[in-house]
XYZ file of C-alpha atoms in Angstrom:
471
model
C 7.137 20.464 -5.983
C 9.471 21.153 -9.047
C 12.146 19.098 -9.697
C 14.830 19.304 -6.363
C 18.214 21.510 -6.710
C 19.693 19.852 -3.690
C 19.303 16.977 -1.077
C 19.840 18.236 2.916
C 20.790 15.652 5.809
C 20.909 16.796 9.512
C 24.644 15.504 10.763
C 24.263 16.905 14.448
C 22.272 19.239 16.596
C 23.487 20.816 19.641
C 20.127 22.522 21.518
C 22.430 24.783 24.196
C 24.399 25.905 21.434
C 21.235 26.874 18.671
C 23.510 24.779 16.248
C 23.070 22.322 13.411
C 25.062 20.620 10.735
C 24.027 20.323 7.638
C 25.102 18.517 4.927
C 23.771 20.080 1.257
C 24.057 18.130 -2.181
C 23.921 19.357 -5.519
C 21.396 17.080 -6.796
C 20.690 18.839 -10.333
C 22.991 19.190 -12.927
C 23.077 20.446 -16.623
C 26.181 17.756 -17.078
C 26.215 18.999 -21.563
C 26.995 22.533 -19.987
C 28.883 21.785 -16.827
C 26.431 23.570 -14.874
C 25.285 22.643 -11.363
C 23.322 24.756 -8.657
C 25.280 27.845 -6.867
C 26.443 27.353 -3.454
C 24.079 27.847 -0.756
C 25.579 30.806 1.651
C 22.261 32.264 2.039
C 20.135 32.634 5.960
C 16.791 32.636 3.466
C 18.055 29.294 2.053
C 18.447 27.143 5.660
C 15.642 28.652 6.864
C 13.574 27.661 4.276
C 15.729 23.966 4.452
C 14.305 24.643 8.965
C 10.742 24.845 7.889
C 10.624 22.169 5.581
C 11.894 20.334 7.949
C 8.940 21.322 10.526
C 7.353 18.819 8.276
C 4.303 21.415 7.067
C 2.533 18.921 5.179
C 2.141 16.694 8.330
C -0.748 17.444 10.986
C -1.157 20.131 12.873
C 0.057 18.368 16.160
C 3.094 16.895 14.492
C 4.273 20.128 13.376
C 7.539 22.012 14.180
C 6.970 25.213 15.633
C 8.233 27.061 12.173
C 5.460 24.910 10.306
C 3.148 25.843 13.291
C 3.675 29.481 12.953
C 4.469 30.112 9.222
C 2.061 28.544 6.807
C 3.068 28.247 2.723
C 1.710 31.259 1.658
C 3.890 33.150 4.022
C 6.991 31.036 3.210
C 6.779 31.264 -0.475
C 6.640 35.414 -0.163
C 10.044 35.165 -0.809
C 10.511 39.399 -0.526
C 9.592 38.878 3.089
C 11.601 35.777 3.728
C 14.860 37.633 2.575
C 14.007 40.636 5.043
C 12.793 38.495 8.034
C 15.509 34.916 7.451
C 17.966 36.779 9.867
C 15.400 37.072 13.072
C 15.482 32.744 12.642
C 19.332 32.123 11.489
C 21.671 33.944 13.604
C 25.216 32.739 11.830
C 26.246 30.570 8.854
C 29.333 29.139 9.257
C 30.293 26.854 5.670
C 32.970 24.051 7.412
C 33.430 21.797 4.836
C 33.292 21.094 0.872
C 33.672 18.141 -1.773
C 34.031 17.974 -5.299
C 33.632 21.962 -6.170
C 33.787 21.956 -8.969
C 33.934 18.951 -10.528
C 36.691 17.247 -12.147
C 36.521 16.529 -15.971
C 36.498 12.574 -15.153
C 33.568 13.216 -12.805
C 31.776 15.059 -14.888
C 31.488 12.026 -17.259
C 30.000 10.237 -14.528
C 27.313 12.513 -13.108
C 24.016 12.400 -14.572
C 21.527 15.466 -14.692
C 19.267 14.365 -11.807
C 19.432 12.498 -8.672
C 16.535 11.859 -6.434
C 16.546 10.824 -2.518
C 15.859 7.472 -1.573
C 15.348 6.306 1.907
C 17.020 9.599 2.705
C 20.155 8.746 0.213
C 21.288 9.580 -2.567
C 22.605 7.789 -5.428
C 26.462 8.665 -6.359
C 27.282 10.833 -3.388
C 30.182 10.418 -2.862
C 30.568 12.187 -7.165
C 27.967 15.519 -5.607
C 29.336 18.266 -5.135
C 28.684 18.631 -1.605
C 28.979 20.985 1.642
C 28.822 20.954 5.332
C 27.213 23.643 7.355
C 26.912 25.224 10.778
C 24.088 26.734 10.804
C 23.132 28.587 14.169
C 19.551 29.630 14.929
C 17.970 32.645 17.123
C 15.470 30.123 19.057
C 15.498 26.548 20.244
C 12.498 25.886 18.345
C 13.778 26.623 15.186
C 15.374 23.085 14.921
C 13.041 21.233 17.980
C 12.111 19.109 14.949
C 15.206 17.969 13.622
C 17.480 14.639 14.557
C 20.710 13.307 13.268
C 20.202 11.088 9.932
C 16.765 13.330 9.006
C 17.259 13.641 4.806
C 15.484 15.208 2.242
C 15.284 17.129 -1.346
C 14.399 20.345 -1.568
C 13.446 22.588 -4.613
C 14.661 25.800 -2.249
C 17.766 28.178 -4.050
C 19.559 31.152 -2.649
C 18.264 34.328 -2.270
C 19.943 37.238 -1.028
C 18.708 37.838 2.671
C 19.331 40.437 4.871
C 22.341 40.038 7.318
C 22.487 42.948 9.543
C 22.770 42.913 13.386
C 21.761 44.593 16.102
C 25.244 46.223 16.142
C 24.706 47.194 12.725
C 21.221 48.927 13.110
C 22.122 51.932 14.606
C 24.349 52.864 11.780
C 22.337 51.289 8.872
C 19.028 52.885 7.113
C 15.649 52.060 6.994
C 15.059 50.870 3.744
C 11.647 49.510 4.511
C 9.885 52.898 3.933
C 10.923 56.683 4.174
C 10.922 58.671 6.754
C 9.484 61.613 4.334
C 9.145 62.068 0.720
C 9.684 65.161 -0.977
C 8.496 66.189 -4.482
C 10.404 68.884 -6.159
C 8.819 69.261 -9.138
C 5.308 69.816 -7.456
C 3.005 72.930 -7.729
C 6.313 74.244 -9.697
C 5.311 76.109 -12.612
C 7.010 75.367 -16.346
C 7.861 72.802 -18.874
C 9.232 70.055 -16.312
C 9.556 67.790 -20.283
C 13.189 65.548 -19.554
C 13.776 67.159 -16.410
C 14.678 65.014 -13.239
C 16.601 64.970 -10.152
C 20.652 64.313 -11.263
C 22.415 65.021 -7.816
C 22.149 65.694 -4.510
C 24.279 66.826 -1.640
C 24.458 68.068 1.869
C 25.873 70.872 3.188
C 29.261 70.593 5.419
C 27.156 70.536 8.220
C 24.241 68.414 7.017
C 22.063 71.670 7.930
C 20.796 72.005 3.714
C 20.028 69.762 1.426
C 20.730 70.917 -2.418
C 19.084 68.971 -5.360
C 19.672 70.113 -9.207
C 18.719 68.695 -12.562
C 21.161 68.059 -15.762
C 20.359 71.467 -16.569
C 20.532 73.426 -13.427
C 17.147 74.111 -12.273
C 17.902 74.224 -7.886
C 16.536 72.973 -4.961
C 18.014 73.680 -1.305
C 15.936 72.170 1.885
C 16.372 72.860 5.440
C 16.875 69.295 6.885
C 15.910 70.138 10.393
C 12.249 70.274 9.172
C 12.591 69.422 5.113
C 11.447 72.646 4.743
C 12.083 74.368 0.902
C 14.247 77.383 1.674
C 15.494 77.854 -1.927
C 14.065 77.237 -5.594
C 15.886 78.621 -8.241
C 18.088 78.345 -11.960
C 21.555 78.391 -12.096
C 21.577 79.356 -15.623
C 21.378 77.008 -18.696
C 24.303 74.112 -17.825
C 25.517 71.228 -19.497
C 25.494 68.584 -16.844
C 25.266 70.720 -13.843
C 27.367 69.488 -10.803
C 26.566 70.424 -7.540
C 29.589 71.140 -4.729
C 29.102 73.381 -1.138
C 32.008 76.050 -0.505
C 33.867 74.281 2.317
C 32.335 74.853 5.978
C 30.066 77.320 4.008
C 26.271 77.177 3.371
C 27.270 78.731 -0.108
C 26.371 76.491 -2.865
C 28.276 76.300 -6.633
C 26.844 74.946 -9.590
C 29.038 74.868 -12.794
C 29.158 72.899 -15.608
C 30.714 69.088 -16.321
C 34.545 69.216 -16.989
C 37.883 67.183 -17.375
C 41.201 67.888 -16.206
C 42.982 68.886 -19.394
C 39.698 71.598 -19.626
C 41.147 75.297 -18.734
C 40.220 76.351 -15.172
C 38.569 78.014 -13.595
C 35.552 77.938 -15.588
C 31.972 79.915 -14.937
C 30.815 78.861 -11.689
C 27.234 79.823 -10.270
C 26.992 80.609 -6.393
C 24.239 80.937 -4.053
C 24.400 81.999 -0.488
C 21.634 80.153 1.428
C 21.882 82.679 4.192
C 20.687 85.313 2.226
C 19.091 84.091 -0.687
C 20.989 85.557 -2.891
C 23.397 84.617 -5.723
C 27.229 85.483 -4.911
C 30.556 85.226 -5.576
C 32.570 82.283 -3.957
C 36.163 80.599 -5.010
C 36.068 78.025 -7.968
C 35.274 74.668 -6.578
C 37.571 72.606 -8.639
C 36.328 69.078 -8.859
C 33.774 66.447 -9.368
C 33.935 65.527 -6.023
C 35.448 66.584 -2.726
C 36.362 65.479 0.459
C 34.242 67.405 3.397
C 37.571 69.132 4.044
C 37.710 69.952 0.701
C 41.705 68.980 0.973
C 40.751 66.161 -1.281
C 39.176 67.056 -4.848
C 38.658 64.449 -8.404
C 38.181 65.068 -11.475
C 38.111 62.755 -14.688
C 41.388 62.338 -16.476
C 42.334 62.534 -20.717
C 43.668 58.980 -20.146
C 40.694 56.699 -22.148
C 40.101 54.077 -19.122
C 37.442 56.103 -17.691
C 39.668 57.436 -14.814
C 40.187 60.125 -12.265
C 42.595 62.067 -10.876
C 43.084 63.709 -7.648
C 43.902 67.742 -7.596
C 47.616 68.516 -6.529
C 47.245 70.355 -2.956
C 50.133 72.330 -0.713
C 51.472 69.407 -0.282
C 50.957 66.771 -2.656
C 51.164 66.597 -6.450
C 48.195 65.608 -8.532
C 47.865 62.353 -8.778
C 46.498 59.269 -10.997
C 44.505 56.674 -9.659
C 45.337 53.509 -10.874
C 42.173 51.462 -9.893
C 42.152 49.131 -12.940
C 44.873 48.925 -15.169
C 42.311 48.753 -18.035
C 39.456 50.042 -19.289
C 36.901 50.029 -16.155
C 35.285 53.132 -16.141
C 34.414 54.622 -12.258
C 30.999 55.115 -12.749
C 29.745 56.505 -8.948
C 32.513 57.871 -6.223
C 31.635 59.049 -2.827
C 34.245 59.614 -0.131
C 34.349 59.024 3.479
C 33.254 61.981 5.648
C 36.640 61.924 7.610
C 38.727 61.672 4.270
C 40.729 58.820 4.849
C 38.672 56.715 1.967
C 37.506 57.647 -1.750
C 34.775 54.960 -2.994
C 35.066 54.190 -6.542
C 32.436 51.611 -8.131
C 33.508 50.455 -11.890
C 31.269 48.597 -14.188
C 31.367 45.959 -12.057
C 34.150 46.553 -9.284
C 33.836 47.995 -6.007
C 37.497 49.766 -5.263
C 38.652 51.486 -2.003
C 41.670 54.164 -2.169
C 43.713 56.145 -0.289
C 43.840 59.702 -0.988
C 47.031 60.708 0.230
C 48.841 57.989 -1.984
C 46.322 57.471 -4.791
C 46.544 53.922 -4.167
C 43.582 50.906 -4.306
C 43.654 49.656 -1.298
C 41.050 46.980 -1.226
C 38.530 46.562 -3.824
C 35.588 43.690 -4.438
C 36.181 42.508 -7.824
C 32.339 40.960 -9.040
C 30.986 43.511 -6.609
C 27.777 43.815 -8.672
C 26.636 43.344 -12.086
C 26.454 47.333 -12.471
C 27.167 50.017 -9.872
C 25.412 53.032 -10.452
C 25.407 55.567 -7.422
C 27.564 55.062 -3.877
C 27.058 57.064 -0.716
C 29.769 56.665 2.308
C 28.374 56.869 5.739
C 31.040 59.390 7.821
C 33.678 56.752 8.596
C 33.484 54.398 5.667
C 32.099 51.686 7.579
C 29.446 51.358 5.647
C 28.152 51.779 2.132
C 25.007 52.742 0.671
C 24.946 51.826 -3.418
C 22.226 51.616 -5.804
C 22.760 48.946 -8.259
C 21.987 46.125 -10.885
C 19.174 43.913 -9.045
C 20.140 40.657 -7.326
C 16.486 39.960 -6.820
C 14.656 37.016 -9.042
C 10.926 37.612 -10.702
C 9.499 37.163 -7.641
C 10.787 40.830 -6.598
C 7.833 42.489 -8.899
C 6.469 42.270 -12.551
C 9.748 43.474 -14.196
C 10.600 40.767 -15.705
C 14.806 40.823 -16.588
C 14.852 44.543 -16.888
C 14.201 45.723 -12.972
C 14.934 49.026 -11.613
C 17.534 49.652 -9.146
C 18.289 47.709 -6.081
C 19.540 49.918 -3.023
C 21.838 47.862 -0.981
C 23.914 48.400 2.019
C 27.632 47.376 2.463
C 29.471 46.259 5.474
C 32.732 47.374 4.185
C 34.714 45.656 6.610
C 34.433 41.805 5.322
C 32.713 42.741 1.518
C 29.058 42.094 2.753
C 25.660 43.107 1.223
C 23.921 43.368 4.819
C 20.616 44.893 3.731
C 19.158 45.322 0.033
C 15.948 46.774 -1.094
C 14.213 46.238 -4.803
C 13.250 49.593 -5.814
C 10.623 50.127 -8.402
C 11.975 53.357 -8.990
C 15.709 53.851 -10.219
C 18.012 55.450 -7.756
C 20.089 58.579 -9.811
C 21.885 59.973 -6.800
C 22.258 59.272 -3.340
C 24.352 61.518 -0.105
C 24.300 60.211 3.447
C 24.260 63.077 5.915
C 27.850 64.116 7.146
C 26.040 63.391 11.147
C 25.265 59.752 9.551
C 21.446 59.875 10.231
C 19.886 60.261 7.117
C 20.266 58.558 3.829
C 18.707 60.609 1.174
C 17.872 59.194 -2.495
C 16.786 60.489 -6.267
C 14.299 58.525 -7.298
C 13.130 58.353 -10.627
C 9.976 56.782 -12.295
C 10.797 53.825 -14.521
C 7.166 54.138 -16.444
C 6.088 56.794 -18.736
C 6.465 59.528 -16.312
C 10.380 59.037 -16.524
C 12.268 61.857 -16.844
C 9.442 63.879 -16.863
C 9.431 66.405 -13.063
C 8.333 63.425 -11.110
C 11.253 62.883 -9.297
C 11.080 61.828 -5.853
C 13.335 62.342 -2.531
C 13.375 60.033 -0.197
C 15.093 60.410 3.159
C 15.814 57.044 4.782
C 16.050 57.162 8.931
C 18.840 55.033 10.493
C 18.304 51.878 12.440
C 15.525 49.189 10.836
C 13.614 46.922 13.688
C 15.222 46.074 16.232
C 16.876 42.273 15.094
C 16.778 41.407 18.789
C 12.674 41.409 18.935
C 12.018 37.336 19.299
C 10.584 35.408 16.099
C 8.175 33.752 18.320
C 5.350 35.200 20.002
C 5.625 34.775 23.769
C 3.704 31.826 24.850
């Protein structure tokens, strides 16, 4: 094995409960750059630290059931560990921490590398250091283990999945698509720089409409994904897609700012009919299913938006940064209570009615590109900068999109997908059953009609199916 990132002792086990303490060291250190391994929050981490433990490398009849079951192959396909930790390690619970970070008089003292002897470790009282309680699906998982056991492993955090059974039902898929759906195929034309730029359901989440920068039209019925329209809404710049309220009635216009005169030329299509109509000017980027609620970007140079005055409210500015931290992807909540704005980097949450932040993640992501709110807000649904090492494909440091879902209630990544596509839009239905992504080719065919729509069912495998066969 490579050289070890942190030494693990077993402090206590409690069978009845599915519970043992850990206690992790940081046994590598870069001590010239005050660097030191990240902290180990991860499922995929201890249940990697549970099947070393299982003591693989011994015979088969000393084994640990994890060793028994999973052999090194399995356990170093670290895409599947990261979807499959949570069905072994229930609940992480960090209860204790030492010397994080390091002080500038113990950083004189630490050295680069420490290695375990007779399950110690030199200095440890100088590691940084944390205890864990770390609570397991099955008694097996930790049959193997006994107070004073101590070791180094070469393990590091990933990002595994974290979603529970009560999560499922309300959660997509991500594993594969329900159905795929090519636009651009058998379509006749110059499809050169074209691709998918938005999507969005109707009010009802009876029609799904598609368009490209330019305004080339798709609109599917979703109760069988069925194409019911194909068309052009003339030659836009930036065409943005918005539904007449409570309306199958579908406007495309062009991209504006608030300090542009209004209204401006507005396309409409009536998917009753066929047929292109009149409708009022949707004013807005993006509305609230109501349509009470309406943005659009403001004059103001820090990459904002403001919300459109309405009977009874003025417009209004919203504030989300202070500085330059330009929204790049907004979605609101299907009941209207919550507008979703992801920055550069920062995921914020705002009221409506007031305008105001009222919870945000700073360090939410190293780039936020698309959001999609599931009805109540509960959950999020945002493509972004990948989290995921090498091991998540041959793309080397410039990987596509990962899609990721947010519990919104305590700031966690439950569920995240690497994409080998890159996500450009994304709408969850207004029922919350379907999750429906832009995909776009990151090879030569980007950009070029081979955009792809995936629909994403809710509710992945059931988390409650036992890790161990029967028997």
């Amino acid at each position: 094995m490579s050289t070890h990132m942190y030494g693990v002792r077993v402090l206590d086990i409690d069978p009845k409960e599915l519970r043992v303490r850990f206690k992790v060291f940081a046994v590598y250190y870069d001590t010239g750059s005050e660097m030191f391994p990240p902290v180990p929050d991860d499922p995929a981490f201890f249940f990697f630290l549970l099947w070393e433990a299982a003591q693989p490398h011994a015979s088969m009849e000393q084994r640990g059931a994890l060793a028994r079951m999973l052999d090194i192959d399995t356990m170093l396909d670290f895409v599947w560990v990261e979807e499959n930790a949570r069905r072994f390690v229930s609940r992480i619970e960090r209860v204790a921490s030492a010397n994080h970070p390091p002080t500038p008089d113990q950083w004189e003292r630490l050295h680069d590398f420490y290695y375990e002897r007779d399950g110690a470790w030199k200095d440890e009282d100088l590691l940084v250091q944390f205890d864990y309680d770390v609570w397991v699906t099955d008694e097996r998982c930790i049959e193997s283990l006994k107070p004073g056991d101590a070791w180094g492993s070469a393990m590091f955090p990933m990002n595994a999945d974290t979603w529970t059974a009560y999560d499922a039902p309300h959660i997509p898929d991500l594993t594969e698509p329900a159905r795929r759906i090519a636009p651009f195929a058998g379509k006749k034309g110059d499809f050169r720089r074209k691709q998918i730029r938005d999507v969005e359901f109707s009010d009802d989440g009876a029609y799904l409409a598609a368009t490209t920068w330019d305004g080339f039209v798709w609109v599917y019925d979703t109760s069988d994904w069925s194409e019911v329209a194909h068309t052009r809404a003339g030659d836009r710049n930036v065409a943005m897609l918005m539904w007449v309220p409570g309306e199958p009635v579908l406007t495309v216009k062009s991209y504006s700012r608030l300090e542009d005169p209004e209204p401006l030329e507005q396309w409409a299509f009536d998917v009753r009919t066929g047929q292109e109509t009149t409708a009022p000017y949707q004013h807005g980027h993006l509305r609230s299913l109501d349509g009470v609620h309406r943005i659009t970007p403001n004059g103001g140079g820090e990459g904002g938006y403001d919300l459109h005055a309405t009977d009874t409210l003025p417009q209004r500015t919203i504030s989300h940064a202070g500085g330059w931290d330009p929204i790049q992807c907004k979605a609101f909540s299907a009941d209207g209570t919550r507008l979703f704005l992801g920055a550069q980097q920062n995921l914020f949450v705002v009221d409506p009615v007031t305008a105001r932040v009222v919870d945000q993640v700073p360090g939410a992501s190293d780039r936020l590109f698309q959001l999609a709110s599931s009805p109540d807000g509960t959950y999020l649904a945002a493509a972004s900068a990948s989290r995921k090492l090498d091991y998540a494909g041959s793309f080397g440091d410039k990987r596509p999109h990962e899609l990721c879902v947010w519990r919104t209630a305590d700031h966690r990544i439950i569920l995240g997908r690497q994409m080998t596509t890159y996500v450009n839009a994304l709408a969850w239905s207004p029922d919350g059953r379907q999750l429906v992504a832009a995909l776009e080719p990151c090879d030569e065919n980007f950009a070029n009609g081979k955009s792809e729509l995936a629909v994403f069912a809710m509710d992945p495998t059931n988390p409650t199916d036992p890790p161990f066969p029967e028997g």
